[in-house]
CSV table of C-alpha atoms and ligand atoms in Angstrom, one decimal:
chain,number,residue,atom,x,y,z
E,222,MET,CA,-2.9,8.6,13.6
E,223,PRO,CA,0.8,7.7,13.4
E,224,ASN,CA,1.9,4.9,15.7
E,225,SER,CA,5.5,5.7,16.3
E,226,GLU,CA,5.7,3.5,19.4
E,227,SER,CA,5.2,0.2,17.6
E,228,GLY,CA,7.3,1.4,14.6
E,229,LEU,CA,4.2,1.5,12.3
E,230,ASP,CA,3.9,4.7,10.4
E,231,ASN,CA,0.2,4.5,9.8
E,232,VAL,CA,-2.6,3.0,11.9
E,233,ASP,CA,-2.5,3.1,15.7
E,234,PHE,CA,-4.1,-0.3,16.4
E,235,GLN,CA,-3.8,-0.1,20.2
E,236,HIS,CA,-5.9,3.1,20.0
E,237,LEU,CA,-8.5,1.5,17.7
E,238,TYR,CA,-8.9,-1.5,20.0
E,239,GLN,CA,-9.4,0.8,22.9
E,240,GLY,CA,-12.5,2.1,21.2
E,241,ASP,CA,-11.3,5.2,19.4
E,242,PRO,CA,-14.7,6.7,18.6
E,243,SER,CA,-13.5,8.5,15.5
E,244,ALA,CA,-12.8,5.2,13.8
E,245,GLY,CA,-16.5,4.4,13.6
E,246,PRO,CA,-18.6,1.7,15.2
E,247,LYS,CA,-17.0,-1.4,13.5
E,248,LEU,CA,-13.5,-2.6,13.0
E,249,PRO,CA,-13.7,-3.8,9.3
E,250,TRP,CA,-11.7,-7.1,10.0
E,251,ASP,CA,-13.8,-8.0,13.1
E,252,LEU,CA,-16.2,-10.6,11.8
E,253,GLY,CA,-16.7,-12.1,15.3
E,254,ALA,CA,-16.1,-15.3,13.5
E,255,PRO,CA,-13.3,-16.8,11.4
E,256,GLN,CA,-12.4,-15.4,8.0
E,257,PRO,CA,-14.2,-17.6,5.4
E,258,LEU,CA,-10.8,-18.2,3.6
E,259,VAL,CA,-9.3,-19.5,6.8
E,260,VAL,CA,-12.2,-21.9,7.2
E,261,ALA,CA,-11.5,-23.1,3.6
E,262,LEU,CA,-7.8,-23.5,4.4
E,263,ALA,CA,-8.6,-25.5,7.5
E,264,ASP,CA,-11.1,-27.7,5.6
E,265,ALA,CA,-8.3,-28.4,3.1
E,266,GLY,CA,-6.0,-29.6,5.9
E,267,GLU,CA,-3.6,-26.7,5.5
E,268,PHE,CA,-3.0,-26.3,9.3
E,269,SER,CA,-0.9,-28.8,11.3
E,270,GLY,CA,1.4,-28.9,14.3
E,271,GLU,CA,2.0,-25.7,16.3
E,272,VAL,CA,0.1,-22.9,14.7
E,273,LEU,CA,0.9,-19.2,14.9
E,274,ASP,CA,-1.8,-16.7,14.1
E,275,ILE,CA,0.3,-13.6,13.7
E,276,GLY,CA,-1.4,-10.2,14.0
E,277,CYS,CA,-4.3,-12.1,15.5
E,278,GLY,CA,-6.4,-9.1,16.3
E,279,LEU,CA,-9.5,-10.2,18.3
E,280,GLY,CA,-8.8,-13.8,17.9
E,281,GLY,CA,-11.6,-15.1,15.7
E,282,ASN,CA,-9.3,-17.1,13.5
E,283,ALA,CA,-7.2,-18.4,16.3
E,284,ALA,CA,-10.2,-19.6,18.3
E,285,PHE,CA,-11.7,-21.3,15.2
E,286,LEU,CA,-8.4,-23.2,14.6
E,287,ALA,CA,-8.3,-24.2,18.2
E,288,SER,CA,-11.9,-25.5,17.9
E,289,ARG,CA,-10.5,-27.8,15.1
E,290,GLY,CA,-8.2,-29.4,17.7
E,291,LEU,CA,-5.0,-27.4,16.7
E,292,ARG,CA,-2.5,-26.0,19.2
E,293,VAL,CA,-2.7,-22.3,18.5
E,294,THR,CA,-0.7,-19.2,19.6
E,295,GLY,CA,-2.2,-15.8,18.7
E,296,LEU,CA,0.3,-12.9,18.8
E,297,ASP,CA,-0.5,-9.2,18.3
E,298,CYS,CA,1.4,-6.0,19.0
E,299,ALA,CA,-1.7,-4.3,20.5
E,300,PRO,CA,-2.2,-5.2,24.2
E,301,ALA,CA,-5.8,-4.2,24.0
E,302,ALA,CA,-6.4,-6.7,21.2
E,303,VAL,CA,-4.7,-9.5,23.1
E,304,GLU,CA,-6.8,-8.7,26.2
E,305,GLN,CA,-10.1,-8.8,24.2
E,306,ALA,CA,-9.1,-11.9,22.3
E,307,ARG,CA,-8.4,-13.8,25.6
E,308,ALA,CA,-11.9,-12.7,26.9
E,309,ARG,CA,-13.6,-13.8,23.7
E,310,ALA,CA,-11.8,-17.1,23.6
E,311,ALA,CA,-12.9,-17.8,27.2
E,312,VAL,CA,-16.5,-17.2,26.2
E,313,TRP,CA,-16.1,-19.5,23.2
E,314,ALA,CA,-14.3,-22.1,25.4
E,315,ALA,CA,-11.4,-22.1,23.0
E,316,GLN,CA,-7.9,-23.0,24.2
E,317,VAL,CA,-5.6,-20.5,22.6
E,318,THR,CA,-2.3,-19.0,24.0
E,319,PHE,CA,-2.5,-15.2,23.3
E,320,ALA,CA,0.4,-12.8,23.9
E,321,VAL,CA,1.7,-9.4,22.9
E,322,ALA,CA,4.6,-9.6,20.4
E,323,ASP,CA,6.0,-7.6,17.5
E,324,ALA,CA,5.9,-9.6,14.3
E,325,THR,CA,9.1,-8.0,13.1
E,326,GLU,CA,11.0,-9.5,16.1
E,327,LEU,CA,9.1,-12.6,17.5
E,328,ALA,CA,11.7,-12.7,20.3
E,329,GLY,CA,11.3,-15.8,22.5
E,330,TYR,CA,9.5,-17.9,19.8
E,331,GLU,CA,12.5,-19.4,18.1
E,332,ASP,CA,12.1,-22.7,16.2
E,333,ARG,CA,8.5,-23.0,17.4
E,334,PHE,CA,5.8,-23.1,14.7
E,335,ASP,CA,4.8,-25.5,11.9
E,336,THR,CA,2.1,-23.4,10.3
E,337,VAL,CA,1.7,-19.6,10.3
E,338,LEU,CA,-1.5,-17.7,9.5
E,339,ASP,CA,-1.1,-14.0,8.5
E,340,SER,CA,-4.6,-12.7,8.0
E,341,ALA,CA,-4.3,-9.1,7.0
E,342,LEU,CA,-1.1,-8.2,8.9
E,343,TYR,CA,1.4,-8.2,6.0
E,344,HIS,CA,-0.1,-5.1,4.3
E,345,CYS,CA,0.0,-3.2,7.6
E,346,LEU,CA,3.8,-3.2,7.6
E,347,THR,CA,6.2,-0.9,5.8
E,348,THR,CA,8.5,-2.3,3.2
E,349,ASP,CA,11.4,-2.5,5.6
E,350,GLN,CA,9.2,-4.1,8.3
E,351,ARG,CA,8.1,-6.8,5.8
E,352,HIS,CA,11.7,-7.9,5.4
E,353,GLU,CA,12.2,-7.9,9.1
E,354,TYR,CA,9.0,-9.8,9.5
E,355,LEU,CA,10.0,-12.5,7.1
E,356,ALA,CA,13.4,-12.8,8.8
E,357,ALA,CA,11.6,-13.1,12.2
E,358,LEU,CA,9.3,-15.8,10.7
E,359,GLY,CA,12.3,-17.7,9.5
E,360,ARG,CA,13.6,-17.8,13.1
E,361,ALA,CA,10.2,-18.7,14.7
E,362,THR,CA,9.4,-21.6,12.4
E,363,ARG,CA,10.7,-25.1,11.9
E,364,PRO,CA,12.0,-26.5,8.6
E,365,GLY,CA,9.2,-27.3,6.3
E,366,ALA,CA,6.8,-24.9,8.0
E,367,ARG,CA,3.8,-23.6,5.9
E,368,LEU,CA,2.9,-19.9,5.7
E,369,HIS,CA,-0.5,-18.6,4.7
E,370,VAL,CA,-0.8,-14.9,3.9
E,371,LEU,CA,-3.9,-12.9,3.0
E,372,CYS,CA,-2.9,-9.3,2.1
E,373,PHE,CA,-4.4,-6.5,0.1
E,374,SER,CA,-3.5,-6.5,-3.6
E,375,THR,CA,-3.0,-3.7,-6.1
E,376,ALA,CA,-6.4,-4.6,-7.5
E,377,LEU,CA,-7.9,-2.7,-4.5
E,378,ARG,CA,-7.9,0.8,-6.0
E,379,GLY,CA,-10.5,3.5,-5.9
E,380,GLY,CA,-8.6,5.7,-3.5
E,381,PHE,CA,-7.5,3.1,-1.0
E,382,PRO,CA,-4.1,4.2,0.5
E,383,ASP,CA,-1.3,2.9,-1.8
E,384,ARG,CA,1.1,2.0,0.9
E,385,HIS,CA,-1.2,-0.9,1.9
E,386,LEU,CA,-1.5,-2.3,-1.6
E,387,VAL,CA,0.9,-5.2,-2.4
E,388,SER,CA,2.0,-6.1,-5.9
E,389,GLU,CA,2.5,-9.7,-7.0
E,390,ASP,CA,6.2,-8.9,-7.8
E,391,SER,CA,6.9,-7.4,-4.4
E,392,LEU,CA,5.2,-10.3,-2.6
E,393,ARG,CA,7.2,-12.9,-4.7
E,394,GLU,CA,10.4,-11.0,-4.1
E,395,THR,CA,10.0,-10.6,-0.3
E,396,VAL,CA,8.5,-14.0,0.6
E,397,GLY,CA,10.3,-15.9,-2.1
E,398,GLN,CA,13.8,-15.1,-0.7
E,399,ALA,CA,13.5,-17.9,1.9
E,400,TRP,CA,10.2,-19.6,1.2
E,401,THR,CA,9.0,-21.6,-1.7
E,402,ILE,CA,5.7,-20.1,-3.0
E,403,GLU,CA,3.3,-22.9,-3.7
E,404,ARG,CA,0.2,-20.8,-4.3
E,405,LEU,CA,-0.3,-17.1,-5.1
E,406,GLU,CA,-3.7,-16.2,-6.4
E,407,ALA,CA,-6.3,-13.4,-6.3
E,408,ALA,CA,-9.0,-13.9,-3.6
E,409,ALA,CA,-11.4,-11.8,-1.6
E,410,TYR,CA,-11.1,-10.8,2.1
E,411,THR,CA,-14.5,-10.6,3.8
E,412,THR,CA,-15.1,-7.5,5.9
E,413,ALA,CA,-17.6,-6.8,8.6
E,414,CYS,CA,-18.9,-3.7,6.8
E,415,THR,CA,-21.1,-2.6,3.9
E,416,PRO,CA,-19.1,-0.7,1.3
E,417,PRO,CA,-20.2,2.7,2.7
E,418,GLU,CA,-19.4,1.7,6.3
E,419,LEU,CA,-16.1,0.4,5.2
E,420,ALA,CA,-15.3,3.6,3.3
E,421,ALA,CA,-16.2,5.7,6.4
E,422,GLY,CA,-14.0,3.5,8.6
E,423,VAL,CA,-11.0,3.6,6.3
E,424,ARG,CA,-11.2,7.4,5.9
E,425,ALA,CA,-11.4,7.7,9.7
E,426,MET,CA,-8.4,5.5,10.2
E,427,GLN,CA,-6.2,6.7,7.3
E,428,GLY,CA,-7.2,10.4,7.2
E,429,ALA,CA,-6.3,12.5,4.2
E,430,ASP,CA,-4.6,9.5,2.5
E,431,ALA,CA,-8.0,7.9,2.0
E,432,ALA,CA,-10.0,11.0,1.4
E,433,ASP,CA,-11.1,9.7,-2.1
E,434,PHE,CA,-12.0,6.2,-1.0
E,435,ASP,CA,-15.7,5.7,-1.2
E,436,GLY,CA,-16.0,1.9,-1.5
E,437,SER,CA,-17.8,2.1,-4.8
E,438,GLY,CA,-17.0,-0.8,-7.1
E,439,LEU,CA,-16.4,-3.2,-4.3
E,440,GLN,CA,-18.1,-6.6,-4.5
E,441,THR,CA,-20.3,-7.8,-1.6
E,442,ASP,CA,-21.2,-11.2,-0.2
E,443,GLU,CA,-24.8,-12.5,0.4
E,444,GLN,CA,-24.9,-10.5,3.7
E,445,GLY,CA,-24.0,-7.3,2.0
E,446,ARG,CA,-20.5,-7.3,3.5
E,447,ALA,CA,-17.7,-5.7,1.4
E,448,LEU,CA,-15.2,-8.0,-0.2
E,449,LEU,CA,-11.7,-6.7,-0.6
E,450,PRO,CA,-9.3,-7.9,-3.4
E,451,ILE,CA,-6.3,-9.7,-1.8
E,452,TRP,CA,-3.5,-12.1,-2.6
E,453,GLN,CA,-3.8,-15.5,-1.1
E,454,LEU,CA,-0.3,-17.0,-0.7
E,455,THR,CA,0.9,-20.3,0.6
E,456,ALA,CA,4.6,-20.9,1.0
E,457,VAL,CA,6.8,-23.6,2.4
E,458,ARG,CA,10.0,-22.8,4.4
E,459,GLY,CA,13.2,-24.5,3.2
E,460,VAL,CA,14.7,-27.3,5.3
G,664,SAM,C1,-6.2,-5.7,9.9
G,664,SAM,S1,-5.9,-6.4,11.5
G,664,SAM,C2,-6.2,-8.1,11.2
G,664,SAM,C3,-6.6,-8.9,12.4
G,664,SAM,C4,-6.8,-10.4,12.2
G,664,SAM,N1,-5.7,-11.1,11.8
G,664,SAM,C5,-8.0,-10.6,11.3
G,664,SAM,O1,-7.9,-11.0,10.2
G,664,SAM,O2,-9.1,-10.4,11.8
G,664,SAM,C6,-4.1,-6.3,11.6
G,664,SAM,C7,-3.6,-6.8,12.9
G,664,SAM,O3,-2.2,-6.8,12.9
G,664,SAM,C8,-1.7,-6.3,14.1
G,664,SAM,N2,-0.3,-5.8,13.9
G,664,SAM,C9,0.0,-4.7,13.2
G,664,SAM,N3,1.4,-4.6,13.2
G,664,SAM,C10,1.9,-5.6,13.9
G,664,SAM,C11,3.2,-6.0,14.4
G,664,SAM,N4,4.3,-5.4,14.0
G,664,SAM,N5,3.3,-7.1,15.2
G,664,SAM,C12,2.2,-7.8,15.6
G,664,SAM,N6,0.9,-7.4,15.2
G,664,SAM,C13,0.8,-6.4,14.4
G,664,SAM,C14,-2.7,-5.2,14.5
G,664,SAM,O4,-2.7,-4.8,15.9
G,664,SAM,C15,-4.0,-5.8,14.1
G,664,SAM,O5,-4.6,-6.5,15.1
């Protein structure tokens, strides 16, 4: 369903988080736990200072990072996500500041963050919004800040909607304008779904644009969860 209120032209996240029954029983990104790649980044010491989890969804990554002793702010444009993230963090006894904010503006967060995590937000934005988002991140971060992005890559084919697939060139062009890219490599994003469950959910969310997506050809992890081809990017803001 179009989401004209938030400026997105594709998925209505607020509606999904309110339990839109047509979207199926699972949100594919809701592991109820941190994304394994985020755990690996944390283990490698890639988070420090004031951390922003932008497009935080239900807060599994933000709560995990807080459990590692980091000061974490989780922002999302969907009020229903923020409300549920706060409730989950309370159950997990995780100290996270959650708030509603538009990633393309980040008003009120100027000069604030040392590390930014973008786990599956970037590919949700239109091309214009990606440029606005990078400009907003430039305002919201401090010199030398580190940015970690996990976003769908053009290797994810098989009928997945094209507008969510990001090419290496476009990522380098957009992020590289103001950030120095230190790492850009193919990786896998763990979903909460088997390939058939994922295909059903994506078709429900994306409608006719995903009519041909059946999830065949996707790799799975040891729990049978579909793994999606992504770019893993780390970049450093100029001083
Ligand atoms: C695919 S989900 C990923 C959620 C979470 N980061 C994760 O990996 O589990 C994308 C999230 O980005 C949020 N989002 C989309 N557009 C946004 C925007 N312009 N500003 C802030 N959040 C946005 C959605 O509400 C959604 O929670």
